[in-house]
mmCIF file of N, CA and C in Angstrom:
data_model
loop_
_atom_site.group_PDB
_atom_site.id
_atom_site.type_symbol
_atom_site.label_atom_id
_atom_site.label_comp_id
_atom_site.label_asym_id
_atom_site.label_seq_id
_atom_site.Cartn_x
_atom_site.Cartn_y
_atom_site.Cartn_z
ATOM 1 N N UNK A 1384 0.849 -1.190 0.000
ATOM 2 C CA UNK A 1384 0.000 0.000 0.000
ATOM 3 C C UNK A 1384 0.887 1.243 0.000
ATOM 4 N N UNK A 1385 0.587 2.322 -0.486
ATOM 5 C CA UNK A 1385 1.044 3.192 -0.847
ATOM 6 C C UNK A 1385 0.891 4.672 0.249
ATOM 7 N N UNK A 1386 2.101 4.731 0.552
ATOM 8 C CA UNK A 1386 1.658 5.930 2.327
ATOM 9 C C UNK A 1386 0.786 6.944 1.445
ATOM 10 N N UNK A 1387 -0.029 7.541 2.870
ATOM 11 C CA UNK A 1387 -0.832 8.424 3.208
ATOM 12 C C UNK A 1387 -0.018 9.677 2.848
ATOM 13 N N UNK A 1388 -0.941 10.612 1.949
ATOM 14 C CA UNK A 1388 -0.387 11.720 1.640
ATOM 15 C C UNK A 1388 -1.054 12.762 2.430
ATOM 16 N N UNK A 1389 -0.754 13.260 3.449
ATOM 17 C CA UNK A 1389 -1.025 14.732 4.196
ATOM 18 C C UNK A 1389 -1.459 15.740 3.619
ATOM 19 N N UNK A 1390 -2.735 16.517 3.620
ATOM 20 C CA UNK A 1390 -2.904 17.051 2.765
ATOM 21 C C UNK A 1390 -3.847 18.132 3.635
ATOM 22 N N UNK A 1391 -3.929 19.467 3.909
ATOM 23 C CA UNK A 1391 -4.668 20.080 4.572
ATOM 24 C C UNK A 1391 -5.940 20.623 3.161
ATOM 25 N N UNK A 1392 -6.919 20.540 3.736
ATOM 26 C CA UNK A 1392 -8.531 20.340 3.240
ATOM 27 C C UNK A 1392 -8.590 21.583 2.728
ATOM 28 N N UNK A 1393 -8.242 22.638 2.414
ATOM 29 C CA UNK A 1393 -8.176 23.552 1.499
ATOM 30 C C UNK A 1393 -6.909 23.850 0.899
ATOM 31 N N UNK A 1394 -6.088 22.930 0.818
ATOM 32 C CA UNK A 1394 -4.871 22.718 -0.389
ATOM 33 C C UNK A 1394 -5.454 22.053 -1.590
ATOM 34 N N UNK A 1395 -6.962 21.570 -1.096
ATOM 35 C CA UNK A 1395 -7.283 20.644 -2.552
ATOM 36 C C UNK A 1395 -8.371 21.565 -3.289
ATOM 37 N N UNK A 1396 -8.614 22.748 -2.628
ATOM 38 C CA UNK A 1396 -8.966 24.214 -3.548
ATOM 39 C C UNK A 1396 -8.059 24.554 -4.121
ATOM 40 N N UNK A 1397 -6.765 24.844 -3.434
ATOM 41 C CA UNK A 1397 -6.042 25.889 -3.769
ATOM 42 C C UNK A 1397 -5.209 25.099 -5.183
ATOM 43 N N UNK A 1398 -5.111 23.655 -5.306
ATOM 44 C CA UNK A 1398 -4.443 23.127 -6.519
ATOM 45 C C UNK A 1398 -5.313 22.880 -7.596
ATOM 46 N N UNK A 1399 -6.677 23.350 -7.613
ATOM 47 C CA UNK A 1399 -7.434 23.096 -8.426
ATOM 48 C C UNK A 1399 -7.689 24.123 -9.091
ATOM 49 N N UNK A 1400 -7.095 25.584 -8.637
ATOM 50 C CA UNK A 1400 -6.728 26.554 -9.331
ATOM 51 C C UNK A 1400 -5.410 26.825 -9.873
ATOM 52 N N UNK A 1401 -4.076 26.189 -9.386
ATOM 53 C CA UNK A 1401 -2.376 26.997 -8.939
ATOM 54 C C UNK A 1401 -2.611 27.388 -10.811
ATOM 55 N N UNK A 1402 -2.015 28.056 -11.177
ATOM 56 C CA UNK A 1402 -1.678 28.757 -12.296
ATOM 57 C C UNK A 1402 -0.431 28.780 -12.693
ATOM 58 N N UNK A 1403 0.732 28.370 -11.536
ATOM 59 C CA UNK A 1403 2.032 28.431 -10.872
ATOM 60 C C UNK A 1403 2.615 29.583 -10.591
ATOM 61 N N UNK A 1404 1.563 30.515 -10.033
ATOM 62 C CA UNK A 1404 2.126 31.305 -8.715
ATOM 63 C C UNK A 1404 2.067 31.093 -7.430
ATOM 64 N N UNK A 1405 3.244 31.453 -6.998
ATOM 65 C CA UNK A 1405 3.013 30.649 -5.328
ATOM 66 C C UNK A 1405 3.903 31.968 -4.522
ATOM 67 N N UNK A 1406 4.438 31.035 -3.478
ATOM 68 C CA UNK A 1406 5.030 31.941 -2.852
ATOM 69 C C UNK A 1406 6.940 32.696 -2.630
ATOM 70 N N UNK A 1407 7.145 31.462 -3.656
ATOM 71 C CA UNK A 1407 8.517 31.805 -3.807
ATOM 72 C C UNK A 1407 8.722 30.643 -5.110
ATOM 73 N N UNK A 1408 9.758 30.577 -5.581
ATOM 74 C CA UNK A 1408 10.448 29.495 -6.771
ATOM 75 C C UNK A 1408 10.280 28.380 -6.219
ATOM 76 N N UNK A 1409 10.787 28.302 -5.050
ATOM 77 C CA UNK A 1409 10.628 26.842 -4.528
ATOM 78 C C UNK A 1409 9.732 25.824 -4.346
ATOM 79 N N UNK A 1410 8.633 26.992 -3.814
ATOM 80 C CA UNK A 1410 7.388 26.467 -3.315
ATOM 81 C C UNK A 1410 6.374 26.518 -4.492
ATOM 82 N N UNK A 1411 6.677 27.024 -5.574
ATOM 83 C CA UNK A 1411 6.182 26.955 -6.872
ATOM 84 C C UNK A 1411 6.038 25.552 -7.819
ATOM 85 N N UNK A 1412 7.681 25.438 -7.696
ATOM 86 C CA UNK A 1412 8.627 24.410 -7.868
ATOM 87 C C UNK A 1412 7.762 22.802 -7.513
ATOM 88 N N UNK A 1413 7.662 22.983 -6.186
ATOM 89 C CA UNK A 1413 7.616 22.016 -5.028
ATOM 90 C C UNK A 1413 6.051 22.063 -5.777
ATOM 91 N N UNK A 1414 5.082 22.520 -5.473
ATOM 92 C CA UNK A 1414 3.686 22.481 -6.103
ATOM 93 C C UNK A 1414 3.404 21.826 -7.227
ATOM 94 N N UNK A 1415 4.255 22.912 -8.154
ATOM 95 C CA UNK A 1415 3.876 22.034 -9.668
ATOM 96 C C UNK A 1415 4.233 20.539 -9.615
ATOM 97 N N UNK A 1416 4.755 20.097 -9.204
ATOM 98 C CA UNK A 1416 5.434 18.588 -8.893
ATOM 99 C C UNK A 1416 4.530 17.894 -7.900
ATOM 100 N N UNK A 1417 4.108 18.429 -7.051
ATOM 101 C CA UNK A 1417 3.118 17.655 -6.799
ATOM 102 C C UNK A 1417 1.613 17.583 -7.236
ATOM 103 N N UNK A 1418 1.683 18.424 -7.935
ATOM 104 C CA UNK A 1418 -0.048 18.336 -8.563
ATOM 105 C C UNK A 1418 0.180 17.394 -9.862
ATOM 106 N N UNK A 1419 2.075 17.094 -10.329
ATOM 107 C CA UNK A 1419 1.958 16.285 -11.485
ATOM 108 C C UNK A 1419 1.680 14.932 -10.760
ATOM 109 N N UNK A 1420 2.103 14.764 -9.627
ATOM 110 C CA UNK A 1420 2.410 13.300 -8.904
ATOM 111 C C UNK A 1420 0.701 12.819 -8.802
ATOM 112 N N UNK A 1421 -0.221 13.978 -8.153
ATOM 113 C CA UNK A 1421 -1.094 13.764 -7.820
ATOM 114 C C UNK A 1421 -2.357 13.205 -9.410
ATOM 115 N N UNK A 1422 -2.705 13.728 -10.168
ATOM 116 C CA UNK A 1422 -2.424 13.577 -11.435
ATOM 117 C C UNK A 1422 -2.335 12.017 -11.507
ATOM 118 N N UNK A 1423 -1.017 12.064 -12.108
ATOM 119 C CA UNK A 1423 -0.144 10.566 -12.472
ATOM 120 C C UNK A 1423 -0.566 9.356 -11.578
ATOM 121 N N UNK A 1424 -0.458 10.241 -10.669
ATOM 122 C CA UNK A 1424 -0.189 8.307 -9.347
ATOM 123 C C UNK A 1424 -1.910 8.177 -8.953
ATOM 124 N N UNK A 1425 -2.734 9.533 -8.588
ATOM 125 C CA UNK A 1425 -3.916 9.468 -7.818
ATOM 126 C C UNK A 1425 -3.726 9.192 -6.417
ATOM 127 N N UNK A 1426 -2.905 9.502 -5.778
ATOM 128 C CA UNK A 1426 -2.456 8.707 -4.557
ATOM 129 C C UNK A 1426 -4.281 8.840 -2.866
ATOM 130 N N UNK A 1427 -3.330 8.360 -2.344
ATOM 131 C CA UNK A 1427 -4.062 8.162 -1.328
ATOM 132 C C UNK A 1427 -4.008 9.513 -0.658
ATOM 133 N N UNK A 1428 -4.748 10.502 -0.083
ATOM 134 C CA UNK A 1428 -4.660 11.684 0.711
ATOM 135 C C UNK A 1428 -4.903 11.457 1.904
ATOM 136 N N UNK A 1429 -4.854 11.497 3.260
ATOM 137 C CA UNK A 1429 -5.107 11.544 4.329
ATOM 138 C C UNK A 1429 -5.302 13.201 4.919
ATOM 139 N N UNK A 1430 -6.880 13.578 4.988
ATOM 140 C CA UNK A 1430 -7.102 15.203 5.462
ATOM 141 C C UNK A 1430 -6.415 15.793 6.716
ATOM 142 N N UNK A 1431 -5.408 16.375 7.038
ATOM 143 C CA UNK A 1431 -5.041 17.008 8.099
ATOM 144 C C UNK A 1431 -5.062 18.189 8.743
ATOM 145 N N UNK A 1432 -4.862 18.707 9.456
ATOM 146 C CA UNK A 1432 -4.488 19.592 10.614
ATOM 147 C C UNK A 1432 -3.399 20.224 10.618
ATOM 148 N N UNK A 1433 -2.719 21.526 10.379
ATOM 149 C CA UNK A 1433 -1.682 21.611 10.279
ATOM 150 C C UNK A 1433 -0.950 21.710 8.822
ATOM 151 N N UNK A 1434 0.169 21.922 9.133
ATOM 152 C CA UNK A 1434 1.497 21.588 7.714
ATOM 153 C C UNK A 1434 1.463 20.803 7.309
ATOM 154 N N UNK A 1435 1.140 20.190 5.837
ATOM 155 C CA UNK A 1435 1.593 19.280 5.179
ATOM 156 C C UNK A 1435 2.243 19.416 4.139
ATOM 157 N N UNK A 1436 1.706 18.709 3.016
ATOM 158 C CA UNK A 1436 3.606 18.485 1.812
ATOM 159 C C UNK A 1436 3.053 19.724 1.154
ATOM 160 N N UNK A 1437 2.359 20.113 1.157
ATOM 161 C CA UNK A 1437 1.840 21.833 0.525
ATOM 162 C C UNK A 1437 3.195 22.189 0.973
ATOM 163 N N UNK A 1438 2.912 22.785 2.091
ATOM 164 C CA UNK A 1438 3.541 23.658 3.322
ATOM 165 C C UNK A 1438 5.252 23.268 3.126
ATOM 166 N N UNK A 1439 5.603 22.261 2.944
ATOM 167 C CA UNK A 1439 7.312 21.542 3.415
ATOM 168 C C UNK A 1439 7.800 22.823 2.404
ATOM 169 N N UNK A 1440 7.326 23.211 1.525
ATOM 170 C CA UNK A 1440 8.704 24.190 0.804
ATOM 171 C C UNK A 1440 7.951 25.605 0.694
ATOM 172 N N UNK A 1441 6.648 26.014 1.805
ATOM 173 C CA UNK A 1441 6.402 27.522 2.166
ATOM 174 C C UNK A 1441 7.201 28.181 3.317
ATOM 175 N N UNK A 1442 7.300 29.671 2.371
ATOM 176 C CA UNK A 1442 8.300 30.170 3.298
ATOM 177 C C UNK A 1442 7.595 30.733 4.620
ATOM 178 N N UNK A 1443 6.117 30.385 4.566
ATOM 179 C CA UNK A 1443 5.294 30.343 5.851
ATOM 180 C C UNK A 1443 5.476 29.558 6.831
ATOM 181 N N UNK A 1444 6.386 28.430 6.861
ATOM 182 C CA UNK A 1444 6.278 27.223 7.356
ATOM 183 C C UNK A 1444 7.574 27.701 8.829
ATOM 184 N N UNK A 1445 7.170 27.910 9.696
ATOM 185 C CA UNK A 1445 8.067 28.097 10.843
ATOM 186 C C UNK A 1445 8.199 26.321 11.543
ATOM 187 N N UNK A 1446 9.326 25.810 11.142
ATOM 188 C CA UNK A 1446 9.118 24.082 12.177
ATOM 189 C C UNK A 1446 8.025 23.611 11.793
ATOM 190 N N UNK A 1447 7.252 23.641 10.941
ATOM 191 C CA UNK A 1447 6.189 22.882 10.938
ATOM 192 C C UNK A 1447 4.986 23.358 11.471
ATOM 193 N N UNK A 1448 5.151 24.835 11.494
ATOM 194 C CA UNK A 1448 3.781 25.722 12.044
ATOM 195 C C UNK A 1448 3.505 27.072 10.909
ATOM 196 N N UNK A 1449 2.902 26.762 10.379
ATOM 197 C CA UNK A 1449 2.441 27.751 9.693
ATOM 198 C C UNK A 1449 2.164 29.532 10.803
ATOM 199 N N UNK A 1450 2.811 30.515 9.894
ATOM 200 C CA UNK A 1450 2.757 31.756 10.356
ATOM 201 C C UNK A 1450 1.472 32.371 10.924
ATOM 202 N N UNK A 1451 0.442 31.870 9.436
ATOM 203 C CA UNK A 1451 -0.776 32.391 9.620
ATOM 204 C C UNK A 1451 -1.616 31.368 9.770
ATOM 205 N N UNK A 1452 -1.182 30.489 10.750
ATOM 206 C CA UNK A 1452 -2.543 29.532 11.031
ATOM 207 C C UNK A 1452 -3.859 29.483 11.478
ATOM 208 N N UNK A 1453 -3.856 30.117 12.450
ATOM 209 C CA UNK A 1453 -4.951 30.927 12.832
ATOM 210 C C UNK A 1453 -6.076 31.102 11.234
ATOM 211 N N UNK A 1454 -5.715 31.997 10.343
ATOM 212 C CA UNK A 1454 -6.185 32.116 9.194
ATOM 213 C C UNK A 1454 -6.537 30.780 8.611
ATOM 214 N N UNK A 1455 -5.663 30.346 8.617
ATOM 215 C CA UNK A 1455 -5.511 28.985 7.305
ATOM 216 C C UNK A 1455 -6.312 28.085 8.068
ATOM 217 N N UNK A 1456 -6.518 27.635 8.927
ATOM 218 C CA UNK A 1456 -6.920 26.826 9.658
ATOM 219 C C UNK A 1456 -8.288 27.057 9.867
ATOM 220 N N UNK A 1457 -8.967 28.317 9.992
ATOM 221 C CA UNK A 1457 -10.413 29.256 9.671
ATOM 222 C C UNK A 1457 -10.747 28.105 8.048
ATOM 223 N N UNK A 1458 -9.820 28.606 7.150
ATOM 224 C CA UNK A 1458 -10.266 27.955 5.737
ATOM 225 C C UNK A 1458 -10.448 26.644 5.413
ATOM 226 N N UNK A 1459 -9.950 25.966 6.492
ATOM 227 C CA UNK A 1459 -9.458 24.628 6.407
ATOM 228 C C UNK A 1459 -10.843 24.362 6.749
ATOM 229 N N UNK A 1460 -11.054 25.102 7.689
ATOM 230 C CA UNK A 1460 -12.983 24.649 8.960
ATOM 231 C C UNK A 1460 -14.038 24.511 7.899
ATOM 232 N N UNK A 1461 -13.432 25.721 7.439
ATOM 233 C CA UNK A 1461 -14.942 26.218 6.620
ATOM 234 C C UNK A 1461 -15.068 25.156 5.070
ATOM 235 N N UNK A 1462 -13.553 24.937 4.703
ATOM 236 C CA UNK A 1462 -13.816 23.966 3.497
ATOM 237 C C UNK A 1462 -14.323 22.762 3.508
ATOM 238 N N UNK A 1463 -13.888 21.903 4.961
ATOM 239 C CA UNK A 1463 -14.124 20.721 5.446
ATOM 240 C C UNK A 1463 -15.232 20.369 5.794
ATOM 241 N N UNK A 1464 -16.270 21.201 6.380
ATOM 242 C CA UNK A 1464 -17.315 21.219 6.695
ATOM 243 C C UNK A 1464 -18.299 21.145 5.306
ATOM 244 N N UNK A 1465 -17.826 21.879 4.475
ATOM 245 C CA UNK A 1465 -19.258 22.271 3.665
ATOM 246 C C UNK A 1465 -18.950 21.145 2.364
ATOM 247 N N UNK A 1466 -17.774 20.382 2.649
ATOM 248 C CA UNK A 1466 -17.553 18.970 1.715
ATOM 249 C C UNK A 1466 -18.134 17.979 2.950
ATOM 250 N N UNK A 1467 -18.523 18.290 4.093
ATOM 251 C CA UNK A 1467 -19.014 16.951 4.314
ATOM 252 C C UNK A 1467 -17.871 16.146 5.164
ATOM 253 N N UNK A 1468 -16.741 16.454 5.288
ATOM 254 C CA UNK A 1468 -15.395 15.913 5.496
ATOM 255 C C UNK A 1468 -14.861 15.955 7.028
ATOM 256 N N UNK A 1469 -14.261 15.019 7.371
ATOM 257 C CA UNK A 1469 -13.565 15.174 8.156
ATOM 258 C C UNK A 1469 -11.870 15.307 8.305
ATOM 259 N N UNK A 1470 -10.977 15.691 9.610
ATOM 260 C CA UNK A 1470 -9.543 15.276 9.538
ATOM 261 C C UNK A 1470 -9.474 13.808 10.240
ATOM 262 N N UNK A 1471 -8.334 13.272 8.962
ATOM 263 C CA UNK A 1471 -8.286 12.169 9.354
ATOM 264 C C UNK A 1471 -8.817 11.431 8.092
ATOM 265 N N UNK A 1472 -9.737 12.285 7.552
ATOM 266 C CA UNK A 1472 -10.401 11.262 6.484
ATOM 267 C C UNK A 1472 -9.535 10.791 5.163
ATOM 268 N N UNK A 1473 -9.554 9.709 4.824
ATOM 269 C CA UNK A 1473 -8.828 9.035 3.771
ATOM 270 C C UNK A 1473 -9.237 8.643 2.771
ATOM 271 N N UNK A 1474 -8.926 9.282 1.101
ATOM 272 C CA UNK A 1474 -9.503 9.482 0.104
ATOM 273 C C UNK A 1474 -8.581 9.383 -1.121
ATOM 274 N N UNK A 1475 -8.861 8.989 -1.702
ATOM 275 C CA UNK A 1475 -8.145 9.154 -3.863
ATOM 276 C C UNK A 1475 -7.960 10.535 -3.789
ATOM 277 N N UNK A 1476 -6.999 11.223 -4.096
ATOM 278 C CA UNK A 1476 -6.679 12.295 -4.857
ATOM 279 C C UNK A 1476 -8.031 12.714 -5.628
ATOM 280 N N UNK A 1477 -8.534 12.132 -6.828
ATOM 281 C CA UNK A 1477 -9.531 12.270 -7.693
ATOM 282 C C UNK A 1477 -11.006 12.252 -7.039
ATOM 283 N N UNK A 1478 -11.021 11.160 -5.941
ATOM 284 C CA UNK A 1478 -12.160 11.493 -5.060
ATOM 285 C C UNK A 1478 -12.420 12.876 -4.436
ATOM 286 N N UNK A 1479 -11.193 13.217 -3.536
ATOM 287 C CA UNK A 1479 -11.244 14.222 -3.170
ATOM 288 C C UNK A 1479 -11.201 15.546 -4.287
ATOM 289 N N UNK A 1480 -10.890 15.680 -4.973
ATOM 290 C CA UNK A 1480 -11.000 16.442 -5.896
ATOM 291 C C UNK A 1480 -12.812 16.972 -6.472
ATOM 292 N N UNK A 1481 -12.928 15.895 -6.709
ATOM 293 C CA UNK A 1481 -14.394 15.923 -7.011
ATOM 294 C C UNK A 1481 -15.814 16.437 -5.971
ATOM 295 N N UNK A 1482 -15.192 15.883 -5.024
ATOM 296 C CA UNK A 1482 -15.806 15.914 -3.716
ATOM 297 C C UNK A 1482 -15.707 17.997 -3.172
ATOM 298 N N UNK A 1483 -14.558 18.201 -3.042
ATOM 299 C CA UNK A 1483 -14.270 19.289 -3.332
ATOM 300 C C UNK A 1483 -14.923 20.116 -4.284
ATOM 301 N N UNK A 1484 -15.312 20.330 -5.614
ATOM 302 C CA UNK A 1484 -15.246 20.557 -6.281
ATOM 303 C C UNK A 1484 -16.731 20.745 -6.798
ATOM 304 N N UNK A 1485 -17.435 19.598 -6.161
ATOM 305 C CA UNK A 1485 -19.272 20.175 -6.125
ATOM 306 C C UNK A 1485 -19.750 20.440 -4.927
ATOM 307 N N UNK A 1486 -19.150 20.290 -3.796
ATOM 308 C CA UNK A 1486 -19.903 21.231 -2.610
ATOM 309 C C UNK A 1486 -19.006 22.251 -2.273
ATOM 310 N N UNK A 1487 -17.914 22.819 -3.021
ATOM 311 C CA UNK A 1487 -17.322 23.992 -2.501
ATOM 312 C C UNK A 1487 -17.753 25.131 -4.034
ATOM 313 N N UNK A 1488 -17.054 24.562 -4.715
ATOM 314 C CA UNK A 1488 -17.084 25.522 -6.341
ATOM 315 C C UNK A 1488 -18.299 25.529 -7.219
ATOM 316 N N UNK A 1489 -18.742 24.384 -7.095
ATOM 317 C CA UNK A 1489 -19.789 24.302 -8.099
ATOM 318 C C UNK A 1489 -20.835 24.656 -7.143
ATOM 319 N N UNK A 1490 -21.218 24.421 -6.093
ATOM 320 C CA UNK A 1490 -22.084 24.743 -5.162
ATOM 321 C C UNK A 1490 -22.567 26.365 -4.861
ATOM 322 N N UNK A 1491 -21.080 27.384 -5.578
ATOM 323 C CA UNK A 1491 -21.019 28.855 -5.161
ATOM 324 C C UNK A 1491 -20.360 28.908 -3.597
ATOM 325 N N UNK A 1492 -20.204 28.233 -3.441
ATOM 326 C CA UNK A 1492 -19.589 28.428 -1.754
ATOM 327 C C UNK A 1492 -18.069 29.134 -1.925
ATOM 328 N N UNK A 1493 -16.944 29.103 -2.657
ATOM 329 C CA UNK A 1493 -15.864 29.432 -2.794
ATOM 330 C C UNK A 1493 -15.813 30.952 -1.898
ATOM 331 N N UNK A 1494 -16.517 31.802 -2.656
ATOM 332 C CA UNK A 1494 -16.018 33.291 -2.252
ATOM 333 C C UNK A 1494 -16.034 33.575 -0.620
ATOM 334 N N UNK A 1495 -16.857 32.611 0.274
ATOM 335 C CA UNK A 1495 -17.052 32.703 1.307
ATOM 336 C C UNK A 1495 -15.862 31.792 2.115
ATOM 337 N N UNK A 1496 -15.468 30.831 1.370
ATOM 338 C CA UNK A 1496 -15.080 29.626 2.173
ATOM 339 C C UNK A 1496 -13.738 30.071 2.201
ATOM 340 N N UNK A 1497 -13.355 30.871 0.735
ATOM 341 C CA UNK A 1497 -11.449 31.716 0.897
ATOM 342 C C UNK A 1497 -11.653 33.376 1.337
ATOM 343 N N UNK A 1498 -12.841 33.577 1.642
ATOM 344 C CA UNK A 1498 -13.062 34.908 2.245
ATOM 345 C C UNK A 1498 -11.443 35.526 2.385
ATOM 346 N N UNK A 1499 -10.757 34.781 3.206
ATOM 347 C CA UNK A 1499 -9.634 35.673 3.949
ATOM 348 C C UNK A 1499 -8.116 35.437 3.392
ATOM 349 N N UNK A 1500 -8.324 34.643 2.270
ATOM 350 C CA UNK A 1500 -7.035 34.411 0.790
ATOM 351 C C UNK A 1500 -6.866 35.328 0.305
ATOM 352 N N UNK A 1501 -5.400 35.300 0.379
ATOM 353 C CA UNK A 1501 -4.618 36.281 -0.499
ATOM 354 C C UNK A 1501 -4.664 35.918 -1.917
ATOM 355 N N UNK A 1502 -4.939 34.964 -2.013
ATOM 356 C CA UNK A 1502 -5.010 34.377 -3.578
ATOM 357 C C UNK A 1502 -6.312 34.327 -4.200
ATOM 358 N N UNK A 1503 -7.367 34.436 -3.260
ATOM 359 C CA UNK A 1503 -8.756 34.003 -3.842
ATOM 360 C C UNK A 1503 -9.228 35.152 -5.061
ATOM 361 N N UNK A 1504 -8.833 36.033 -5.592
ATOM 362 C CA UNK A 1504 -9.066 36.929 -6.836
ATOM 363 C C UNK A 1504 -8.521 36.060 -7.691
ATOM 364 N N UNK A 1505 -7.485 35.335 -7.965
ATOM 365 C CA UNK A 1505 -6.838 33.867 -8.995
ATOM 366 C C UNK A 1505 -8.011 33.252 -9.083
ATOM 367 N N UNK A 1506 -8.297 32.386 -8.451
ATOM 368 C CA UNK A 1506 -9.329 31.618 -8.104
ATOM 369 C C UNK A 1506 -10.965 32.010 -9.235
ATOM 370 N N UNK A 1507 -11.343 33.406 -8.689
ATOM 371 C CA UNK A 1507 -12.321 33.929 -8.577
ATOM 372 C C UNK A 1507 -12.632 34.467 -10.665
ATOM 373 N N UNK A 1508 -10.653 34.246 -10.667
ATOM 374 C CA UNK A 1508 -10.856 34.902 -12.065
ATOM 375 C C UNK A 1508 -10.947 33.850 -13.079
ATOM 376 N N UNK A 1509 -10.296 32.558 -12.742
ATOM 377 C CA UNK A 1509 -10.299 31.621 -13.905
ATOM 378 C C UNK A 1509 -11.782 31.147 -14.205
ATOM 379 N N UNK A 1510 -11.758 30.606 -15.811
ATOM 380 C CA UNK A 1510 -13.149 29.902 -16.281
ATOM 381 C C UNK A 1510 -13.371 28.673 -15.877
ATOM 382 N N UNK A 1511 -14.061 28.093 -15.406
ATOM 383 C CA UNK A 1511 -14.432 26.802 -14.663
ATOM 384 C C UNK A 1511 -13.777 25.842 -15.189
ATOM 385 N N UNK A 1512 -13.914 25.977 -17.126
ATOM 386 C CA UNK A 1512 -12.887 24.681 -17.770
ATOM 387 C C UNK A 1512 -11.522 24.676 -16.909
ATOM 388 N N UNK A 1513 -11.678 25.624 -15.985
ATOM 389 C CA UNK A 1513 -9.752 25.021 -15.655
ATOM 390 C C UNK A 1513 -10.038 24.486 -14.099
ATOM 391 N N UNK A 1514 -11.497 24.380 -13.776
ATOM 392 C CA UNK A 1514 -11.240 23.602 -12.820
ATOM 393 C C UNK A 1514 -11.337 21.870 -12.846
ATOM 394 N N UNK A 1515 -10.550 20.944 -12.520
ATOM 395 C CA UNK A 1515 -11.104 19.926 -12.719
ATOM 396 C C UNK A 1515 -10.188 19.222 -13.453
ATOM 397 N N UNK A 1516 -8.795 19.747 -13.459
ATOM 398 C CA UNK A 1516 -7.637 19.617 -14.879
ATOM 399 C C UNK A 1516 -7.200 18.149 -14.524
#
């Protein structure tokens, strides 16, 4: 079996938009590579709490604590909830994707659920064909 991929519950918004801007080269870098892995392999996600492989190459990432958690962790509530979801919960990449994807976006819930994203105007601007890639 194939390990559990860590994945905080509004990272699977935020890759269903990336455009490949992020927050530095690295973490750009580090992204695009995993949305190819995710993609390719479909792996197993496990929903978490906290930093995960998003996070390992943000320059937000203090030890494994995000700067603005407080925030992120607000988005995390609000995404998890209105998919129905829990942390902890264990899912396909593509499941979760989907799952995501009609009770957050297709539902109209987005503008509320990234209320407090620095990124959510990206988001807000692409045509739906690019969600779902």
């Amino acid at each position: 079996m194939s390990p559990l991929i860590p994945l905080r519950p509004h990272h699977s918004l935020c890759i269903q938009f990336f455009i490949g801007e992020g927050y530095s080269p690295a973490f750009t870098e580090h992204l695009t590579q995993l949305i190819d892995r995710f993609r390719a392999d479909n792996p197993l996600i496990i929903l978490t709490e906290g930093c995960d492989i998003v996070c390992s190459r943000c320059p937000h990432n203090r030890n494994g604590i995000c700067e603005n958690d407080e925030k992120v962790a607000d988005i995390d509530n609000r995404s998890i909830r209105a998919a129905g979801l829990f942390p902890g919960a264990v899912l396909r990449w593509s499941e979760l994707q989907h799952t995501m994807y009609e009770a957050v976006i297709q539902s109209g819930k987005l503008p509320d659920i990234c209320r407090s994203c620095s990124w959510q105007d990206i988001c807000l601007s692409l045509p739906a064909d690019q969600w779902l890639r």
